[in-house]
mmCIF file of C-alpha atoms in Angstrom:
data_model
loop_
_atom_site.group_PDB
_atom_site.id
_atom_site.type_symbol
_atom_site.label_atom_id
_atom_site.label_comp_id
_atom_site.label_asym_id
_atom_site.label_seq_id
_atom_site.Cartn_x
_atom_site.Cartn_y
_atom_site.Cartn_z
ATOM 1 C CA UNK A 1 13.545 14.493 43.685
ATOM 2 C CA UNK A 2 11.819 16.732 41.124
ATOM 3 C CA UNK A 3 8.076 16.377 40.843
ATOM 4 C CA UNK A 4 6.724 16.181 37.362
ATOM 5 C CA UNK A 5 4.235 18.708 35.986
ATOM 6 C CA UNK A 6 1.569 17.635 33.540
ATOM 7 C CA UNK A 7 -0.533 19.934 31.365
ATOM 8 C CA UNK A 8 -3.086 19.852 28.583
ATOM 9 C CA UNK A 9 -6.073 18.267 30.227
ATOM 10 C CA UNK A 10 -9.593 19.586 30.055
ATOM 11 C CA UNK A 11 -13.103 18.829 28.936
ATOM 12 C CA UNK A 12 -13.630 17.022 25.654
ATOM 13 C CA UNK A 13 -16.668 15.607 23.914
ATOM 14 C CA UNK A 14 -16.811 11.924 23.037
ATOM 15 C CA UNK A 15 -14.853 11.467 19.832
ATOM 16 C CA UNK A 16 -12.753 14.525 20.532
ATOM 17 C CA UNK A 17 -9.023 14.948 21.065
ATOM 18 C CA UNK A 18 -6.641 16.292 23.661
ATOM 19 C CA UNK A 19 -2.863 16.465 23.861
ATOM 20 C CA UNK A 20 -1.106 16.109 27.197
ATOM 21 C CA UNK A 21 2.439 17.247 27.854
ATOM 22 C CA UNK A 22 5.004 16.677 30.557
ATOM 23 C CA UNK A 23 8.170 18.776 30.598
ATOM 24 C CA UNK A 24 11.291 17.018 31.829
ATOM 25 C CA UNK A 25 15.041 17.533 31.875
ATOM 26 C CA UNK A 26 17.109 16.568 28.830
ATOM 27 C CA UNK A 27 18.991 13.956 30.847
ATOM 28 C CA UNK A 28 15.800 12.408 32.150
ATOM 29 C CA UNK A 29 14.238 12.376 28.694
ATOM 30 C CA UNK A 30 17.200 10.563 27.143
ATOM 31 C CA UNK A 31 18.058 8.052 29.857
ATOM 32 C CA UNK A 32 14.656 6.907 31.102
ATOM 33 C CA UNK A 33 11.709 4.962 29.878
ATOM 34 C CA UNK A 34 8.575 7.112 30.169
ATOM 35 C CA UNK A 35 4.933 6.447 30.645
ATOM 36 C CA UNK A 36 1.553 8.063 30.960
ATOM 37 C CA UNK A 37 -0.609 6.725 33.749
ATOM 38 C CA UNK A 38 -4.197 7.483 34.667
ATOM 39 C CA UNK A 39 -6.471 7.059 37.636
ATOM 40 C CA UNK A 40 -10.186 7.108 37.044
ATOM 41 C CA UNK A 41 -12.870 7.632 39.692
ATOM 42 C CA UNK A 42 -12.808 4.718 42.117
ATOM 43 C CA UNK A 43 -10.066 2.951 40.179
ATOM 44 C CA UNK A 44 -6.400 2.149 40.700
ATOM 45 C CA UNK A 45 -3.770 4.053 38.785
ATOM 46 C CA UNK A 46 -2.827 2.260 35.595
ATOM 47 C CA UNK A 47 -0.149 2.600 32.939
ATOM 48 C CA UNK A 48 -1.791 3.398 29.598
ATOM 49 C CA UNK A 49 1.189 4.172 27.369
ATOM 50 C CA UNK A 50 4.952 3.846 27.544
ATOM 51 C CA UNK A 51 7.966 4.698 25.413
ATOM 52 C CA UNK A 52 11.460 3.370 26.009
ATOM 53 C CA UNK A 53 14.869 4.830 25.242
ATOM 54 C CA UNK A 54 14.748 3.226 21.801
ATOM 55 C CA UNK A 55 11.333 4.803 21.098
ATOM 56 C CA UNK A 56 9.568 1.465 21.297
ATOM 57 C CA UNK A 57 6.003 2.067 22.456
ATOM 58 C CA UNK A 58 3.395 0.017 24.256
ATOM 59 C CA UNK A 59 -0.237 0.733 24.976
ATOM 60 C CA UNK A 60 -2.937 -0.655 27.179
ATOM 61 C CA UNK A 61 -5.555 -2.480 25.163
ATOM 62 C CA UNK A 62 -8.141 0.103 26.189
ATOM 63 C CA UNK A 63 -6.316 2.932 24.385
ATOM 64 C CA UNK A 64 -4.529 1.096 21.581
ATOM 65 C CA UNK A 65 -5.144 2.742 18.219
ATOM 66 C CA UNK A 66 -6.428 5.944 19.836
ATOM 67 C CA UNK A 67 -3.541 7.260 21.955
ATOM 68 C CA UNK A 68 0.010 8.036 20.831
ATOM 69 C CA UNK A 69 2.932 8.622 23.179
ATOM 70 C CA UNK A 70 5.998 10.494 21.968
ATOM 71 C CA UNK A 71 9.162 12.207 23.109
ATOM 72 C CA UNK A 72 10.121 15.671 21.860
ATOM 73 C CA UNK A 73 13.795 16.471 22.327
ATOM 74 C CA UNK A 74 13.403 20.039 21.082
ATOM 75 C CA UNK A 75 10.982 20.878 23.846
ATOM 76 C CA UNK A 76 12.090 18.259 26.372
ATOM 77 C CA UNK A 77 8.588 16.899 26.702
ATOM 78 C CA UNK A 78 6.816 13.600 26.846
ATOM 79 C CA UNK A 79 3.422 13.905 25.163
ATOM 80 C CA UNK A 80 0.256 11.882 24.875
ATOM 81 C CA UNK A 81 -1.991 12.546 21.897
ATOM 82 C CA UNK A 82 -5.459 11.259 22.686
ATOM 83 C CA UNK A 83 -7.952 10.854 19.857
ATOM 84 C CA UNK A 84 -11.422 9.338 19.662
ATOM 85 C CA UNK A 85 -11.907 9.992 23.348
ATOM 86 C CA UNK A 86 -14.507 8.004 25.232
ATOM 87 C CA UNK A 87 -16.284 8.750 28.521
ATOM 88 C CA UNK A 88 -14.310 5.898 30.106
ATOM 89 C CA UNK A 89 -11.102 7.849 29.414
ATOM 90 C CA UNK A 90 -12.167 10.305 32.110
ATOM 91 C CA UNK A 91 -9.367 10.291 34.683
ATOM 92 C CA UNK A 92 -6.477 12.200 36.138
ATOM 93 C CA UNK A 93 -3.462 11.627 33.917
ATOM 94 C CA UNK A 94 0.125 11.532 35.174
ATOM 95 C CA UNK A 95 3.523 11.162 33.571
ATOM 96 C CA UNK A 96 6.336 9.294 35.282
ATOM 97 C CA UNK A 97 9.235 7.059 34.415
ATOM 98 C CA UNK A 98 8.669 3.340 33.904
ATOM 99 C CA UNK A 99 8.751 1.734 36.367
ATOM 100 C CA UNK A 100 7.253 4.655 38.243
ATOM 101 C CA UNK A 101 9.347 6.633 40.686
ATOM 102 C CA UNK A 102 7.255 6.972 43.813
ATOM 103 C CA UNK A 103 8.550 10.416 44.729
ATOM 104 C CA UNK A 104 8.118 11.875 41.239
ATOM 105 C CA UNK A 105 4.327 11.848 41.016
ATOM 106 C CA UNK A 106 2.963 15.275 40.198
ATOM 107 C CA UNK A 107 -0.535 16.644 40.576
ATOM 108 C CA UNK A 108 -1.635 15.206 37.272
ATOM 109 C CA UNK A 109 -3.953 16.795 34.734
ATOM 110 C CA UNK A 110 -7.682 16.122 34.684
ATOM 111 C CA UNK A 111 -9.302 14.799 31.536
ATOM 112 C CA UNK A 112 -13.081 14.724 31.416
ATOM 113 C CA UNK A 113 -14.900 13.259 28.440
ATOM 114 C CA UNK A 114 -18.552 14.145 28.421
ATOM 115 C CA UNK A 115 -21.215 15.486 26.122
#
């Protein structure tokens, strides 16, 4: 089982933006539903955005209107554009299929929103 590798996290100010990426195989990108999950300090991991094989998207209420999930077939990536970041978005962010594959969790990428 290949572990996923996320990138693009960092420190952002409230109201700022970050773009997260997760590189996957072409086969996996085409034939799976994908999601971005996050785990904040002292919290359970939660699904915040998902995209299915038909490019239908869903978002958690907490990020709706601010985050955009997409698939890029040219670069074989699943991305999460995060705008209007809030301190409560601070978390480690992970990509995985939906429903999540237990053995595919990567290290995640840390997002910290602070002034």
